[in-house]
Every structure is written in C-alpha cells, then in structure tokens.
Amino acid sequence: MAEYQVIARRWRPQRFEDIVGQDHIVRTLRNAIENERIAHAYLFVGPRGTGKTSTARVFAKALNAEGGPKSNPSDETEISQAIMNGSCMDVIEIDGASNNSVDQIRALREECQYAPAQCTFKIYIIDEVHMLSTSAFNALLKTLEEPPAHVKFIFATTEAQKVLATIVSRCQRFEFRPISEEVLVERLTQIAKSEKVKVDEKALWSIARLASGGMRDAQSILDQMISFCGTEISEQDVLDVYGLVGSSRIEQLGEAMGKADFPTIVQLVETFSAEGRDLYRVLLDLETLVRESLMEAIQGGGKSSKLGASLSSESLLRMLDALQQSETGLQKGLSEKVNFEVALLRAVEASQVRAIDNLVRELKGLQDSGESVKKNA
C-alpha cells in the first residue's frame, strides 16, 4: 500500500510563484537575488502556517541554483530536489525547541567553518528560534555578525518578542502576514478541483474562517473534511464537524443584541449549546460582525443598522469592548454556556450606557440654547 501524503505536504510551495499571500516578501527576496544583495542572516516572523519555513526552503533552493543564485531555479536538478525533500547536506534544518542548548550551538558554530559539500552556500534554517536559551543566543552572536562567506542563516519564529534584540539587529527581518480569507478560498478551490472533490463555496469560506489566516491549517481542515465526507462537502458538514455556527445565525444573534432582545439571545445560546457548538468561536465570529457594524457606522456618519437597529459608533464600540473582555473568562470559566450568556448580556447593557462626558455636552448645549431663547424673548 502506497504511503498517503497529506494535502499540506503535497501542496507545499516549490517555487516563489507558489507562495501565496506574501507578495511583499517574495518580491524582496527575488530582487535581492537578482541585484546580488544577499544578506548573511534573515529572520522570518509571523503566525503559524503562513509559509515561513516553506519560503526558507524555496529561498535556499534559489541561492544554491546551478550556475549561481537564481530567482527562478530549475526544479529538475538533483540539488533542487534534495533541498526541497530535506536531504541536502548543505541545507540544514534545525528545530530550535529541541536543539536549544549552548553546546549544540557551539557545535553548529564549528561546523560553519567547513565549506559546503555540494552547494554554493551552506544554509542553516532554524525553526522556532525563540526557543533557544539566552546562552545559546550569545554563543551564536559572533558567528552571526561575521559568518564565513559560504554560510547563510534563516531563522523562523512565531514569537519575535522572545528573540534577543542583539540577534534581531544582525538579521534582515521579514513579517509574514495572516493570509486573507479570499486568498485561502482561491487556493482551496484550486486544491479541491485537483483532488476531484466537490466543495460548496460556503464550505470553503467556513474553512477559511476556521484557519485564521494560516494556509497550512486551511489545507489540513480540507484534508480532514475529505476524509469525513468523501467527494462532496457542504457547508453544514464543516459546521457540524468543527462546531461552527452559520453566518445567518450569527447575524440573527447580532440583531437580537442590537435590539436588546434578551429572550431571543438566551434562546439562541440554549440552541447553540444543545447542538454542541463551539461558543468561543461563536464569540469571535460575533466580534467580527460587530466590528463590521462599527466600521459601517464610522463611514456612514456615526450610525449603523447592520445589527437590525440604528446603533451609534459609541454604542458599537462599547459592545465590542465588552465582548473582547469576555474572551479569557469564556475560555477559563467553569461553565462555558453561562459565561457566554453573561458575556452577551453584558455587551448589550454596555451598548446602552451613555458616556458621561457626552451627557454633559448635551446638557450644556440645552442650557446654552435655553439661555439664548431667553435673551431673544
């Protein structure tokens, strides 16, 4: 029986054109190669699944292309294939979490002195570099500042704030952005077509929403849904498997909150809980809806009717703030359902409270207008 390879591995980028959602990084790296301005150390920063390690591999392949660095290297050469499948002796991938001691970094520093066996450059890709100990970082400093001409470093991390400033200052830093839902849906559509799977468009949007900007997460979710559903995937399948609530019911809950319809709010929460829905995910989706309403109010003169009621930007801001403050309590509280109900009811109450300074201004305006009427009388 042939070994099955998951979608995330089969669809891993093999060249710069395959890297989606990070055009600013692809353009910079390509220009660096074409203009022969290749730095000795790079720091790739961003959320999980946004292409940091894949980009590092593609960049390593471009640097070690036959005949010198090329922005569009051949995929057919032995070296290119070895780099992309992880078997190249001169492109060393290191897991920072399990190789974080000072002794291991010292050994790496000694290996740097030897010339590459096959390639033009010896490239070290250190994933989750923030996991290195302080002493390990310090052991790397001198080599990182003045490495041998044949050595390049590429660091990847999801937590840039944990990387020593002395390390960051010696690297060119690249910020990987969360990939937009539109780009995720476009790539998932391409994958589904290639896999001969019929996927409802709303199902693709639900998967993209679940992935939270990560291409790898989106591909893994699609892979799981194919295993669950076979060759046809509907939106309801995705909602049921992952405990999501459809956009129409999120809007229904938002309208109930906008109208301060407490019985409907409680009833919907009861329904979601009975169906086993992920209430934390419902809270995040509700925040997105309220934020969209807030943006509509800001752009439309201070009022929004997106939640079924004419709410001011001030009311929407208070509602959104109350929802965001409830996130931690919902995750750590003993009763998710009760905490969720309380979070929604508090958000509605907060939206109906008026700021004291606004009331003072209105009273002052009424007082001023009253005095002017008396003077004119």
PDB file of C-alpha atoms in Angstrom, residues 115-301:
ATOM      1  CA  ALA A 115      32.978  24.568   3.082  1.00  0.00           C
ATOM      2  CA  PRO A 116      29.732  23.196   1.605  1.00  0.00           C
ATOM      3  CA  ALA A 117      29.973  19.703   0.122  1.00  0.00           C
ATOM      4  CA  GLN A 118      27.556  20.109  -2.824  1.00  0.00           C
ATOM      5  CA  CYS A 119      26.188  23.631  -2.954  1.00  0.00           C
ATOM      6  CA  THR A 120      27.353  27.206  -3.282  1.00  0.00           C
ATOM      7  CA  PHE A 121      26.182  28.083   0.236  1.00  0.00           C
ATOM      8  CA  LYS A 122      25.783  26.203   3.478  1.00  0.00           C
ATOM      9  CA  ILE A 123      22.391  27.353   4.792  1.00  0.00           C
ATOM     10  CA  TYR A 124      21.081  26.886   8.323  1.00  0.00           C
ATOM     11  CA  ILE A 125      17.298  27.106   8.737  1.00  0.00           C
ATOM     12  CA  ILE A 126      16.449  27.316  12.456  1.00  0.00           C
ATOM     13  CA  ASP A 127      12.720  26.971  13.119  1.00  0.00           C
ATOM     14  CA  GLU A 128      11.158  28.347  16.329  1.00  0.00           C
ATOM     15  CA  VAL A 129      14.405  30.174  17.031  1.00  0.00           C
ATOM     16  CA  HIS A 130      12.849  31.923  20.043  1.00  0.00           C
ATOM     17  CA  MET A 131      13.182  28.615  21.919  1.00  0.00           C
ATOM     18  CA  LEU A 132      16.986  28.948  22.084  1.00  0.00           C
ATOM     19  CA  SER A 133      18.335  29.692  25.539  1.00  0.00           C
ATOM     20  CA  THR A 134      19.984  33.049  26.262  1.00  0.00           C
ATOM     21  CA  SER A 135      23.404  31.409  26.462  1.00  0.00           C
ATOM     22  CA  ALA A 136      22.787  29.682  23.117  1.00  0.00           C
ATOM     23  CA  PHE A 137      21.857  33.032  21.541  1.00  0.00           C
ATOM     24  CA  ASN A 138      25.021  34.602  22.937  1.00  0.00           C
ATOM     25  CA  ALA A 139      27.132  31.737  21.585  1.00  0.00           C
ATOM     26  CA  LEU A 140      25.710  32.463  18.127  1.00  0.00           C
ATOM     27  CA  LEU A 141      26.251  36.224  18.171  1.00  0.00           C
ATOM     28  CA  LYS A 142      29.799  36.472  16.865  1.00  0.00           C
ATOM     29  CA  THR A 143      29.274  33.919  14.106  1.00  0.00           C
ATOM     30  CA  LEU A 144      26.043  35.640  13.134  1.00  0.00           C
ATOM     31  CA  GLU A 145      27.743  39.019  12.906  1.00  0.00           C
ATOM     32  CA  GLU A 146      30.713  37.848  10.814  1.00  0.00           C
ATOM     33  CA  PRO A 147      29.910  34.435   9.330  1.00  0.00           C
ATOM     34  CA  PRO A 148      32.076  32.760   6.697  1.00  0.00           C
ATOM     35  CA  ALA A 149      31.219  33.883   3.162  1.00  0.00           C
ATOM     36  CA  HIS A 150      29.711  30.494   2.319  1.00  0.00           C
ATOM     37  CA  VAL A 151      27.229  30.474   5.251  1.00  0.00           C
ATOM     38  CA  LYS A 152      23.701  31.904   5.401  1.00  0.00           C
ATOM     39  CA  PHE A 153      21.262  31.811   8.316  1.00  0.00           C
ATOM     40  CA  ILE A 154      17.469  31.816   8.063  1.00  0.00           C
ATOM     41  CA  PHE A 155      15.572  31.999  11.361  1.00  0.00           C
ATOM     42  CA  ALA A 156      11.821  31.453  11.685  1.00  0.00           C
ATOM     43  CA  THR A 157       9.663  32.249  14.697  1.00  0.00           C
ATOM     44  CA  THR A 158       6.069  32.819  15.750  1.00  0.00           C
ATOM     45  CA  GLU A 159       7.156  34.872  18.791  1.00  0.00           C
ATOM     46  CA  ALA A 160       9.571  37.564  17.682  1.00  0.00           C
ATOM     47  CA  GLN A 161       9.426  39.370  21.038  1.00  0.00           C
ATOM     48  CA  LYS A 162      11.303  36.447  22.618  1.00  0.00           C
ATOM     49  CA  VAL A 163      14.273  36.728  20.249  1.00  0.00           C
ATOM     50  CA  LEU A 164      17.167  38.729  21.684  1.00  0.00           C
ATOM     51  CA  ALA A 165      17.433  42.252  20.278  1.00  0.00           C
ATOM     52  CA  THR A 166      21.138  41.614  19.571  1.00  0.00           C
ATOM     53  CA  ILE A 167      20.101  38.748  17.264  1.00  0.00           C
ATOM     54  CA  VAL A 168      17.336  40.725  15.545  1.00  0.00           C
ATOM     55  CA  SER A 169      19.702  43.633  14.843  1.00  0.00           C
ATOM     56  CA  ARG A 170      22.004  41.305  12.899  1.00  0.00           C
ATOM     57  CA  CYS A 171      19.231  39.995  10.623  1.00  0.00           C
ATOM     58  CA  GLN A 172      17.023  41.263   7.857  1.00  0.00           C
ATOM     59  CA  ARG A 173      13.517  40.908   9.308  1.00  0.00           C
ATOM     60  CA  PHE A 174      10.523  39.826   7.210  1.00  0.00           C
ATOM     61  CA  GLU A 175       6.966  39.990   8.560  1.00  0.00           C
ATOM     62  CA  PHE A 176       4.695  37.203   7.301  1.00  0.00           C
ATOM     63  CA  ARG A 177       1.071  38.332   7.361  1.00  0.00           C
ATOM     64  CA  PRO A 178      -2.018  36.240   8.056  1.00  0.00           C
ATOM     65  CA  ILE A 179      -3.349  35.169   4.655  1.00  0.00           C
ATOM     66  CA  SER A 180      -6.674  36.748   3.709  1.00  0.00           C
ATOM     67  CA  GLU A 181      -9.796  34.579   3.513  1.00  0.00           C
ATOM     68  CA  GLU A 182     -10.170  35.454  -0.182  1.00  0.00           C
ATOM     69  CA  VAL A 183      -6.696  34.067  -0.980  1.00  0.00           C
ATOM     70  CA  LEU A 184      -7.316  30.969   1.148  1.00  0.00           C
ATOM     71  CA  VAL A 185     -10.606  30.251  -0.651  1.00  0.00           C
ATOM     72  CA  GLU A 186      -8.932  30.714  -4.027  1.00  0.00           C
ATOM     73  CA  ARG A 187      -6.177  28.206  -3.192  1.00  0.00           C
ATOM     74  CA  LEU A 188      -8.614  25.727  -1.597  1.00  0.00           C
ATOM     75  CA  THR A 189     -10.770  25.877  -4.729  1.00  0.00           C
ATOM     76  CA  GLN A 190      -7.712  25.007  -6.804  1.00  0.00           C
ATOM     77  CA  ILE A 191      -6.819  22.115  -4.496  1.00  0.00           C
ATOM     78  CA  ALA A 192     -10.386  20.745  -4.440  1.00  0.00           C
ATOM     79  CA  LYS A 193     -10.516  20.802  -8.236  1.00  0.00           C
ATOM     80  CA  SER A 194      -7.195  18.955  -8.453  1.00  0.00           C
ATOM     81  CA  GLU A 195      -8.352  16.389  -5.870  1.00  0.00           C
ATOM     82  CA  LYS A 196     -11.642  15.936  -7.804  1.00  0.00           C
ATOM     83  CA  VAL A 197     -13.690  16.934  -4.761  1.00  0.00           C
ATOM     84  CA  LYS A 198     -16.895  18.973  -4.993  1.00  0.00           C
ATOM     85  CA  VAL A 199     -16.916  21.574  -2.225  1.00  0.00           C
ATOM     86  CA  ASP A 200     -19.694  24.074  -1.617  1.00  0.00           C
ATOM     87  CA  GLU A 201     -18.394  27.662  -1.806  1.00  0.00           C
ATOM     88  CA  LYS A 202     -19.846  28.478   1.609  1.00  0.00           C
ATOM     89  CA  ALA A 203     -17.980  25.451   2.989  1.00  0.00           C
ATOM     90  CA  LEU A 204     -14.714  26.881   1.631  1.00  0.00           C
ATOM     91  CA  TRP A 205     -15.418  30.213   3.338  1.00  0.00           C
ATOM     92  CA  SER A 206     -16.124  28.395   6.601  1.00  0.00           C
ATOM     93  CA  ILE A 207     -12.808  26.547   6.308  1.00  0.00           C
ATOM     94  CA  ALA A 208     -11.000  29.811   5.583  1.00  0.00           C
ATOM     95  CA  ARG A 209     -12.655  31.392   8.619  1.00  0.00           C
ATOM     96  CA  LEU A 210     -11.521  28.469  10.773  1.00  0.00           C
ATOM     97  CA  ALA A 211      -7.932  28.679   9.504  1.00  0.00           C
ATOM     98  CA  SER A 212      -7.462  32.216  10.903  1.00  0.00           C
ATOM     99  CA  GLY A 213      -5.010  33.259   8.201  1.00  0.00           C
ATOM    100  CA  GLY A 214      -2.963  30.041   8.074  1.00  0.00           C
ATOM    101  CA  MET A 215      -2.650  28.201   4.761  1.00  0.00           C
ATOM    102  CA  ARG A 216      -1.416  25.008   6.413  1.00  0.00           C
ATOM    103  CA  ASP A 217      -4.393  24.993   8.800  1.00  0.00           C
ATOM    104  CA  ALA A 218      -6.800  25.516   5.891  1.00  0.00           C
ATOM    105  CA  GLN A 219      -5.279  22.628   3.943  1.00  0.00           C
ATOM    106  CA  SER A 220      -5.348  20.332   6.985  1.00  0.00           C
ATOM    107  CA  ILE A 221      -9.021  21.150   7.614  1.00  0.00           C
ATOM    108  CA  LEU A 222      -9.875  20.436   3.965  1.00  0.00           C
ATOM    109  CA  ASP A 223      -7.964  17.144   4.199  1.00  0.00           C
ATOM    110  CA  GLN A 224      -9.972  16.125   7.262  1.00  0.00           C
ATOM    111  CA  MET A 225     -13.265  17.109   5.627  1.00  0.00           C
ATOM    112  CA  ILE A 226     -12.443  14.952   2.573  1.00  0.00           C
ATOM    113  CA  SER A 227     -11.806  12.025   4.919  1.00  0.00           C
ATOM    114  CA  PHE A 228     -15.139  12.686   6.642  1.00  0.00           C
ATOM    115  CA  CYS A 229     -17.350  13.449   3.643  1.00  0.00           C
ATOM    116  CA  GLY A 230     -15.698  11.853   0.632  1.00  0.00           C
ATOM    117  CA  THR A 231     -16.019  13.644  -2.690  1.00  0.00           C
ATOM    118  CA  GLU A 232     -18.799  16.107  -1.737  1.00  0.00           C
ATOM    119  CA  ILE A 233     -18.507  18.649   1.082  1.00  0.00           C
ATOM    120  CA  SER A 234     -21.296  21.015   2.128  1.00  0.00           C
ATOM    121  CA  GLU A 235     -21.240  23.996   4.456  1.00  0.00           C
ATOM    122  CA  GLN A 236     -23.308  22.092   7.031  1.00  0.00           C
ATOM    123  CA  ASP A 237     -20.682  19.322   7.097  1.00  0.00           C
ATOM    124  CA  VAL A 238     -17.979  21.817   8.082  1.00  0.00           C
ATOM    125  CA  LEU A 239     -20.230  23.469  10.662  1.00  0.00           C
ATOM    126  CA  ASP A 240     -21.109  20.113  12.251  1.00  0.00           C
ATOM    127  CA  VAL A 241     -17.571  18.703  12.350  1.00  0.00           C
ATOM    128  CA  TYR A 242     -15.991  21.830  13.851  1.00  0.00           C
ATOM    129  CA  GLY A 243     -18.912  23.098  15.932  1.00  0.00           C
ATOM    130  CA  LEU A 244     -19.305  26.328  13.985  1.00  0.00           C
ATOM    131  CA  VAL A 245     -22.443  28.431  13.630  1.00  0.00           C
ATOM    132  CA  GLY A 246     -23.522  29.582  10.183  1.00  0.00           C
ATOM    133  CA  SER A 247     -23.224  33.256   9.231  1.00  0.00           C
ATOM    134  CA  SER A 248     -27.039  33.646   9.034  1.00  0.00           C
ATOM    135  CA  ARG A 249     -27.471  32.590  12.671  1.00  0.00           C
ATOM    136  CA  ILE A 250     -24.567  34.798  13.759  1.00  0.00           C
ATOM    137  CA  GLU A 251     -26.403  37.692  12.116  1.00  0.00           C
ATOM    138  CA  GLN A 252     -29.621  36.629  13.883  1.00  0.00           C
ATOM    139  CA  LEU A 253     -27.808  36.729  17.231  1.00  0.00           C
ATOM    140  CA  GLY A 254     -26.286  40.116  16.336  1.00  0.00           C
ATOM    141  CA  GLU A 255     -29.728  41.528  15.505  1.00  0.00           C
ATOM    142  CA  ALA A 256     -31.110  40.297  18.830  1.00  0.00           C
ATOM    143  CA  MET A 257     -28.248  42.052  20.622  1.00  0.00           C
ATOM    144  CA  GLY A 258     -28.774  45.228  18.614  1.00  0.00           C
ATOM    145  CA  LYS A 259     -32.457  45.297  19.629  1.00  0.00           C
ATOM    146  CA  ALA A 260     -31.691  44.222  23.232  1.00  0.00           C
ATOM    147  CA  ASP A 261     -33.979  41.224  22.702  1.00  0.00           C
ATOM    148  CA  PHE A 262     -32.868  39.245  25.760  1.00  0.00           C
ATOM    149  CA  PRO A 263     -35.287  36.268  25.382  1.00  0.00           C
ATOM    150  CA  THR A 264     -34.057  35.623  21.822  1.00  0.00           C
ATOM    151  CA  ILE A 265     -30.421  35.894  22.936  1.00  0.00           C
ATOM    152  CA  VAL A 266     -30.955  33.337  25.710  1.00  0.00           C
ATOM    153  CA  GLN A 267     -32.878  31.033  23.369  1.00  0.00           C
ATOM    154  CA  LEU A 268     -30.144  31.119  20.715  1.00  0.00           C
ATOM    155  CA  VAL A 269     -27.445  30.404  23.292  1.00  0.00           C
ATOM    156  CA  GLU A 270     -29.500  27.442  24.537  1.00  0.00           C
ATOM    157  CA  THR A 271     -29.794  26.140  20.959  1.00  0.00           C
ATOM    158  CA  PHE A 272     -26.072  26.541  20.247  1.00  0.00           C
ATOM    159  CA  SER A 273     -25.175  24.742  23.475  1.00  0.00           C
ATOM    160  CA  ALA A 274     -27.609  21.877  22.815  1.00  0.00           C
ATOM    161  CA  GLU A 275     -26.113  21.421  19.333  1.00  0.00           C
ATOM    162  CA  GLY A 276     -22.605  21.272  20.787  1.00  0.00           C
ATOM    163  CA  ARG A 277     -21.387  24.399  19.002  1.00  0.00           C
ATOM    164  CA  ASP A 278     -18.053  25.990  19.904  1.00  0.00           C
ATOM    165  CA  LEU A 279     -19.254  29.014  21.889  1.00  0.00           C
ATOM    166  CA  TYR A 280     -15.805  30.621  21.947  1.00  0.00           C
ATOM    167  CA  ARG A 281     -15.755  30.509  18.146  1.00  0.00           C
ATOM    168  CA  VAL A 282     -19.277  31.998  18.109  1.00  0.00           C
ATOM    169  CA  LEU A 283     -17.977  34.842  20.285  1.00  0.00           C
ATOM    170  CA  LEU A 284     -15.127  35.544  17.831  1.00  0.00           C
ATOM    171  CA  ASP A 285     -17.499  35.489  14.849  1.00  0.00           C
ATOM    172  CA  LEU A 286     -19.855  37.823  16.699  1.00  0.00           C
ATOM    173  CA  GLU A 287     -16.968  40.214  17.363  1.00  0.00           C
ATOM    174  CA  THR A 288     -16.236  40.253  13.635  1.00  0.00           C
ATOM    175  CA  LEU A 289     -19.863  41.141  12.896  1.00  0.00           C
ATOM    176  CA  VAL A 290     -19.913  43.935  15.497  1.00  0.00           C
ATOM    177  CA  ARG A 291     -16.617  45.286  14.160  1.00  0.00           C
ATOM    178  CA  GLU A 292     -18.069  45.387  10.625  1.00  0.00           C
ATOM    179  CA  SER A 293     -21.033  47.312  12.031  1.00  0.00           C
ATOM    180  CA  LEU A 294     -18.664  49.715  13.774  1.00  0.00           C
ATOM    181  CA  MET A 295     -16.793  50.360  10.524  1.00  0.00           C
ATOM    182  CA  GLU A 296     -20.127  50.978   8.775  1.00  0.00           C
ATOM    183  CA  ALA A 297     -21.093  53.479  11.488  1.00  0.00           C
ATOM    184  CA  ILE A 298     -17.764  55.297  11.243  1.00  0.00           C
ATOM    185  CA  GLN A 299     -18.012  55.582   7.461  1.00  0.00           C
ATOM    186  CA  GLY A 300     -21.739  56.313   7.397  1.00  0.00           C
ATOM    187  CA  GLY A 301     -21.961  59.296   9.699  1.00  0.00           C
TER     188      GLY A 301
END
